[in-house]
Amino acid sequence: MKQHHYPHNASILFRTSFFSLITLICFVIFLPESFAQDSLNVRCLGRLSCMNSKDVAVSGNYAYVADWLYGLRIINISNPSSPTQVGFYDTPGEAWGVAVSGNYAYVADDEAGLRIINISNPSNPVEVGFCVTSGYVYRVAVSGNYAYVADWPYGLRIINISNPSNPTQVGFYDTPGEACGVAVSGNYAYVADGDAGLRIIHISNPSSPVEVGFYDTPGSAHGVAVSGNYAYVADYNAGLRIIHISNPSNPVEVGFYDTPGSAWGVAVSGNYTYVADDYAGLRIININNPSSPVEVGFYNTPGSAHGVAVSGNYAYVADDYAGLRIIDINNPSSPVEVGFYNTPGSA
């Protein structure tokens, strides 16, 4: 039986009720100062910045869900009103993030590192390789022959995946904050670095990545998406921040929208950003004018929205204990849920 590591406030948290979770958080908050100074407890408190951040990726007719204790779940979404699980792979750690490229799913599996799953047969996914990092892997982005890993608290790790059965770390950059999210565009990796904001890392030489710029967002950067000259940061209690990155050495915030919840994840499609806003569900924001983003619609999911992916006319929301929710976004001002799948874990 695999041993589960609970990365954020205490390792004793094991599939507890909501009441137990609240009790635990209250206990941590009111710890005596002397006890809080213990290095282990300070470390656990720091990891609250990434808590419960599950994920979803979409490729073709399938949604790939990072389902925490239950690993990777593969959902057939060819009929959005009736999604069906067709396969799963129970990773050894806790699945927080997922990216898909070709025949492989790359799972950010906390202390079990990066897991590479062959998904050519969705009904029978098979792990072909893995790479255990120094920290706790929360998010992953894939570009070409490399996987870029947000590796709390050790920043960005770059892993060569040209041979999926033997992935190898080739470089790293230790960011100053808590690496919770990552996106890659061109020669740059954009790291959502918790309280240290957005960090921009030059990756043209994967064995020697270098930070070229940063923007210290006002909240805690949990997620990031990049489109064109802009980075869109899910900044937790500070909502959506829009950063102009045409000059990577001098990124500048040009606009923001303070969402009503806590922004955990973000996806961009066309003129809209889709924010996974925790208890406030999915928020749809028009970014046609980056200096003046405007919310045009929302859908209040039944769980806690922590991750989002967009494909065609649908947004796929990783909704924690409420599983995968499928939202029709054809009319952004009036999004409608058309289907859902209750995964066994926390999506």
C-alpha positions as semicolon CSV with decimal commas, in nm:
position;residue;x (nm);y (nm);z (nm)
1;M;0,000;0,000;0,000
2;K;0,152;0,333;-0,097
3;Q;0,224;0,588;0,171
4;H;0,071;0,927;0,097
5;H;0,251;1,250;0,172
6;Y;0,037;1,553;0,255
7;P;0,247;1,845;0,151
8;H;0,097;2,155;0,300
9;N;-0,001;2,175;0,663
10;A;0,039;1,833;0,825
11;S;0,110;1,481;0,712
12;I;-0,171;1,351;0,937
13;L;-0,434;1,477;0,694
14;F;-0,575;1,161;0,533
15;R;-0,899;1,184;0,334
16;T;-1,058;1,378;0,618
17;S;-1,395;1,546;0,626
18;F;-1,424;1,916;0,559
19;F;-1,475;1,972;0,932
20;S;-1,150;1,796;1,013
21;L;-0,964;2,006;0,759
22;I;-1,096;2,331;0,908
23;T;-1,003;2,209;1,256
24;L;-0,650;2,132;1,142
25;I;-0,607;2,471;0,976
26;C;-0,727;2,648;1,291
27;F;-0,480;2,444;1,495
28;V;-0,192;2,548;1,268
29;I;-0,293;2,915;1,269
30;F;-0,298;2,936;1,646
31;L;0,022;2,746;1,718
32;P;0,239;2,908;1,987
33;E;0,507;3,120;1,830
34;S;0,787;2,914;1,980
35;F;0,645;2,595;1,832
36;A;0,587;2,762;1,496
37;Q;0,955;2,841;1,475
38;D;1,040;2,474;1,451
39;S;1,191;2,428;1,105
40;L;0,959;2,144;1,009
41;N;0,645;2,337;1,098
42;V;0,764;2,649;0,921
43;R;0,821;2,435;0,612
44;C;0,470;2,291;0,630
45;L;0,314;2,635;0,669
46;G;0,505;2,756;0,365
47;R;0,361;2,479;0,153
48;L;0,008;2,605;0,215
49;S;0,074;2,833;-0,084
50;C;0,015;2,538;-0,321
51;M;-0,253;2,349;-0,128
52;N;-0,516;2,145;-0,315
53;S;-0,403;2,257;-0,660
54;K;-0,520;1,974;-0,890
55;D;-0,519;1,991;-1,267
56;V;-0,667;1,887;-1,601
57;A;-0,533;1,865;-1,956
58;V;-0,730;1,797;-2,273
59;S;-0,614;1,624;-2,590
60;G;-0,850;1,504;-2,860
61;N;-1,145;1,315;-2,714
62;Y;-0,992;1,275;-2,372
63;A;-0,949;1,474;-2,054
64;Y;-0,656;1,379;-1,833
65;V;-0,718;1,455;-1,469
66;A;-0,457;1,483;-1,194
67;D;-0,667;1,329;-0,918
68;W;-0,445;1,369;-0,612
69;L;-0,435;1,039;-0,418
70;Y;-0,580;0,851;-0,714
71;G;-0,323;0,941;-0,977
72;L;-0,412;0,996;-1,341
73;R;-0,770;0,946;-1,457
74;I;-0,853;0,935;-1,829
75;I;-1,202;1,055;-1,921
76;N;-1,365;1,014;-2,262
77;I;-1,526;1,351;-2,343
78;S;-1,640;1,280;-2,699
79;N;-1,993;1,324;-2,562
80;P;-1,955;1,620;-2,324
81;S;-2,292;1,554;-2,165
82;S;-2,189;1,203;-2,068
83;P;-1,815;1,184;-1,988
84;T;-1,691;0,837;-1,898
85;Q;-1,372;0,714;-1,738
86;V;-1,194;0,472;-1,971
87;G;-0,868;0,420;-1,787
88;F;-0,647;0,522;-1,496
89;Y;-0,298;0,489;-1,356
90;D;-0,248;0,509;-0,981
91;T;0,076;0,700;-0,944
92;P;0,286;0,635;-0,632
93;G;0,264;0,994;-0,506
94;E;-0,009;1,258;-0,510
95;A;-0,098;1,382;-0,859
96;W;-0,115;1,762;-0,859
97;G;-0,054;1,849;-1,224
98;V;-0,063;1,700;-1,572
99;A;0,051;1,785;-1,924
100;V;-0,004;1,584;-2,242
101;S;0,219;1,564;-2,547
102;G;0,183;1,300;-2,818
103;N;0,137;0,955;-2,671
104;Y;0,244;1,053;-2,322
105;A;0,096;1,212;-2,015
106;Y;0,339;1,380;-1,778
107;V;0,217;1,377;-1,420
108;A;0,343;1,612;-1,148
109;D;0,336;1,363;-0,862
110;D;0,456;1,556;-0,558
111;E;0,736;1,373;-0,373
112;A;0,729;1,095;-0,637
113;G;0,856;1,341;-0,896
114;L;0,764;1,341;-1,263
115;R;0,589;1,030;-1,391
116;I;0,567;0,955;-1,763
117;I;0,263;0,752;-1,870
118;N;0,210;0,600;-2,214
119;I;-0,149;0,681;-2,310
120;S;-0,154;0,542;-2,665
121;N;-0,413;0,298;-2,533
122;P;-0,630;0,514;-2,308
123;S;-0,796;0,212;-2,151
124;N;-0,461;0,075;-2,042
125;P;-0,214;0,355;-1,955
126;V;0,130;0,232;-1,856
127;E;0,413;0,411;-1,678
128;V;0,729;0,398;-1,886
129;G;0,961;0,623;-1,689
130;F;1,001;0,867;-1,402
131;C;1,239;1,124;-1,259
132;V;1,244;1,201;-0,888
133;T;1,338;1,562;-0,819
134;S;1,482;1,729;-0,511
135;G;1,149;1,879;-0,408
136;Y;0,776;1,830;-0,455
137;V;0,650;1,845;-0,812
138;Y;0,332;2,052;-0,845
139;R;0,308;2,146;-1,211
140;V;0,465;2,049;-1,541
141;A;0,483;2,198;-1,890
142;V;0,622;2,019;-2,194
143;S;0,796;2,171;-2,494
144;G;0,992;1,967;-2,746
145;N;1,228;1,723;-2,576
146;Y;1,197;1,880;-2,234
147;A;0,962;1,882;-1,940
148;Y;0,971;2,191;-1,720
149;V;0,877;2,121;-1,362
150;A;0,761;2,354;-1,083
151;D;0,946;2,184;-0,798
152;W;0,854;2,334;-0,459
153;P;1,066;2,467;-0,293
154;Y;1,353;2,423;-0,538
155;G;1,222;2,625;-0,831
156;L;1,238;2,515;-1,193
157;R;1,374;2,175;-1,297
158;I;1,440;2,091;-1,661
159;I;1,413;1,725;-1,758
160;N;1,516;1,573;-2,089
161;I;1,233;1,344;-2,202
162;S;1,364;1,250;-2,547
163;N;1,384;0,897;-2,410
164;P;1,062;0,861;-2,208
165;S;1,190;0,546;-2,038
166;N;1,492;0,731;-1,905
167;P;1,409;1,096;-1,829
168;T;1,707;1,289;-1,696
169;Q;1,739;1,625;-1,524
170;V;1,972;1,846;-1,726
171;G;1,934;2,184;-1,557
172;F;1,762;2,383;-1,284
173;Y;1,705;2,732;-1,153
174;D;1,629;2,777;-0,784
175;T;1,366;3,052;-0,773
176;P;1,338;3,265;-0,457
177;G;0,977;3,169;-0,382
178;E;0,761;2,856;-0,392
179;A;0,731;2,728;-0,750
180;C;0,364;2,639;-0,790
181;G;0,306;2,674;-1,166
182;V;0,493;2,692;-1,495
183;A;0,430;2,778;-1,859
184;V;0,671;2,773;-2,153
185;S;0,674;2,994;-2,461
186;G;0,966;3,016;-2,703
187;N;1,296;3,049;-2,519
188;Y;1,141;3,131;-2,184
189;A;0,982;2,951;-1,893
190;Y;0,741;3,151;-1,679
191;V;0,723;3,036;-1,319
192;A;0,436;3,119;-1,083
193;D;0,652;3,146;-0,774
194;G;0,411;3,201;-0,488
195;D;0,496;3,510;-0,285
196;A;0,787;3,585;-0,521
197;G;0,546;3,651;-0,809
198;L;0,625;3,577;-1,173
199;R;0,980;3,472;-1,263
200;I;1,103;3,467;-1,623
201;I;1,375;3,213;-1,697
202;H;1,576;3,197;-2,021
203;I;1,591;2,831;-2,127
204;S;1,762;2,837;-2,467
205;N;2,041;2,643;-2,297
206;P;1,850;2,386;-2,091
207;S;2,158;2,289;-1,893
208;S;2,211;2,646;-1,776
209;P;1,879;2,833;-1,733
210;V;1,908;3,196;-1,623
211;E;1,652;3,434;-1,474
212;V;1,624;3,743;-1,691
213;G;1,334;3,923;-1,525
214;F;1,055;3,907;-1,270
215;Y;0,741;4,082;-1,157
216;D;0,645;4,068;-0,791
217;T;0,268;4,033;-0,804
218;P;0,066;4,162;-0,508
219;G;-0,079;3,821;-0,420
220;S;0,064;3,471;-0,433
221;A;0,126;3,348;-0,787
222;H;-0,028;3,001;-0,819
223;G;-0,079;2,956;-1,192
224;V;0,034;3,111;-1,520
225;A;-0,060;3,099;-1,887
226;V;0,115;3,277;-2,174
227;S;-0,035;3,408;-2,498
228;G;0,144;3,645;-2,732
229;N;0,308;3,930;-2,544
230;Y;0,127;3,867;-2,218
231;A;0,152;3,639;-1,918
232;Y;-0,170;3,583;-1,726
233;V;-0,110;3,506;-1,361
234;A;-0,359;3,343;-1,124
235;D;-0,253;3,539;-0,819
236;Y;-0,468;3,378;-0,550
237;N;-0,627;3,653;-0,336
238;A;-0,519;3,920;-0,588
239;G;-0,714;3,764;-0,878
240;L;-0,592;3,779;-1,238
241;R;-0,283;3,985;-1,318
242;I;-0,186;4,065;-1,677
243;I;0,187;4,114;-1,732
244;H;0,338;4,253;-2,052
245;I;0,638;4,034;-2,135
246;S;0,754;4,162;-2,476
247;N;1,070;4,270;-2,294
248;P;1,143;3,969;-2,071
249;S;1,400;4,161;-1,869
250;N;1,144;4,423;-1,775
251;P;0,795;4,270;-1,738
252;V;0,525;4,522;-1,651
253;E;0,173;4,476;-1,519
254;V;-0,074;4,642;-1,756
255;G;-0,404;4,530;-1,608
256;F;-0,577;4,315;-1,350
257;Y;-0,915;4,181;-1,247
258;D;-0,978;4,104;-0,883
259;T;-1,187;3,788;-0,893
260;P;-1,430;3,721;-0,606
261;G;-1,265;3,397;-0,501
262;S;-0,904;3,279;-0,489
263;A;-0,741;3,242;-0,831
264;W;-0,564;2,907;-0,853
265;G;-0,548;2,830;-1,224
266;V;-0,581;3,011;-1,556
267;A;-0,622;2,924;-1,925
268;V;-0,632;3,155;-2,227
269;S;-0,831;3,110;-2,547
270;G;-0,888;3,389;-2,796
271;N;-1,005;3,707;-2,627
272;Y;-1,086;3,539;-2,297
273;T;-0,912;3,410;-1,989
274;Y;-1,074;3,138;-1,784
275;V;-0,988;3,151;-1,415
276;A;-1,031;2,861;-1,175
277;D;-1,135;3,070;-0,879
278;D;-1,171;2,821;-0,594
279;Y;-1,512;2,853;-0,424
280;A;-1,619;3,115;-0,683
281;G;-1,600;2,859;-0,963
282;L;-1,508;2,945;-1,321
283;R;-1,472;3,313;-1,411
284;I;-1,461;3,427;-1,773
285;I;-1,275;3,751;-1,837
286;N;-1,258;3,946;-2,161
287;I;-0,894;4,044;-2,223
288;N;-0,939;4,210;-2,561
289;N;-0,810;4,524;-2,391
290;P;-0,538;4,393;-2,156
291;S;-0,528;4,719;-1,963
292;S;-0,896;4,690;-1,881
293;P;-1,004;4,325;-1,842
294;V;-1,374;4,275;-1,773
295;E;-1,560;3,973;-1,639
296;V;-1,834;3,875;-1,883
297;G;-1,962;3,557;-1,727
298;F;-1,913;3,291;-1,461
299;Y;-2,027;2,948;-1,355
300;N;-2,030;2,863;-0,987
301;T;-1,913;2,502;-0,980
302;P;-2,023;2,283;-0,688
303;G;-1,670;2,218;-0,563
304;S;-1,355;2,428;-0,549
305;A;-1,217;2,515;-0,891
306;H;-0,839;2,465;-0,890
307;G;-0,751;2,390;-1,252
308;V;-0,894;2,467;-1,596
309;A;-0,831;2,371;-1,957
310;V;-1,012;2,498;-2,265
311;S;-1,076;2,310;-2,589
312;G;-1,319;2,429;-2,854
313;N;-1,647;2,541;-2,701
314;Y;-1,583;2,381;-2,364
315;A;-1,396;2,459;-2,044
316;Y;-1,290;2,162;-1,834
317;V;-1,264;2,241;-1,465
318;A;-1,075;2,037;-1,206
319;D;-1,319;2,101;-0,923
320;D;-1,149;1,930;-0,627
321;Y;-1,396;1,699;-0,449
322;A;-1,659;1,762;-0,722
323;G;-1,443;1,600;-0,989
324;L;-1,433;1,711;-1,353
325;R;-1,694;1,965;-1,465
326;I;-1,757;2,037;-1,833
327;I;-1,882;2,389;-1,908
328;D;-2,019;2,505;-2,244
329;I;-1,856;2,844;-2,309
330;N;-1,992;2,905;-2,658
331;N;-2,169;3,207;-2,508
332;P;-1,911;3,347;-2,264
333;S;-2,170;3,564;-2,093
334;S;-2,382;3,261;-2,011
335;P;-2,168;2,951;-1,951
336;V;-2,363;2,632;-1,879
337;E;-2,253;2,303;-1,730
338;V;-2,334;2,020;-1,971
339;G;-2,170;1,726;-1,798
340;F;-1,949;1,607;-1,513
341;Y;-1,757;1,307;-1,389
342;N;-1,702;1,250;-1,019
343;T;-1,349;1,119;-0,993
344;P;-1,261;0,908;-0,689
345;G;-1,008;1,158;-0,559
346;S;-0,981;1,537;-0,558
347;A;-0,960;1,663;-0,916
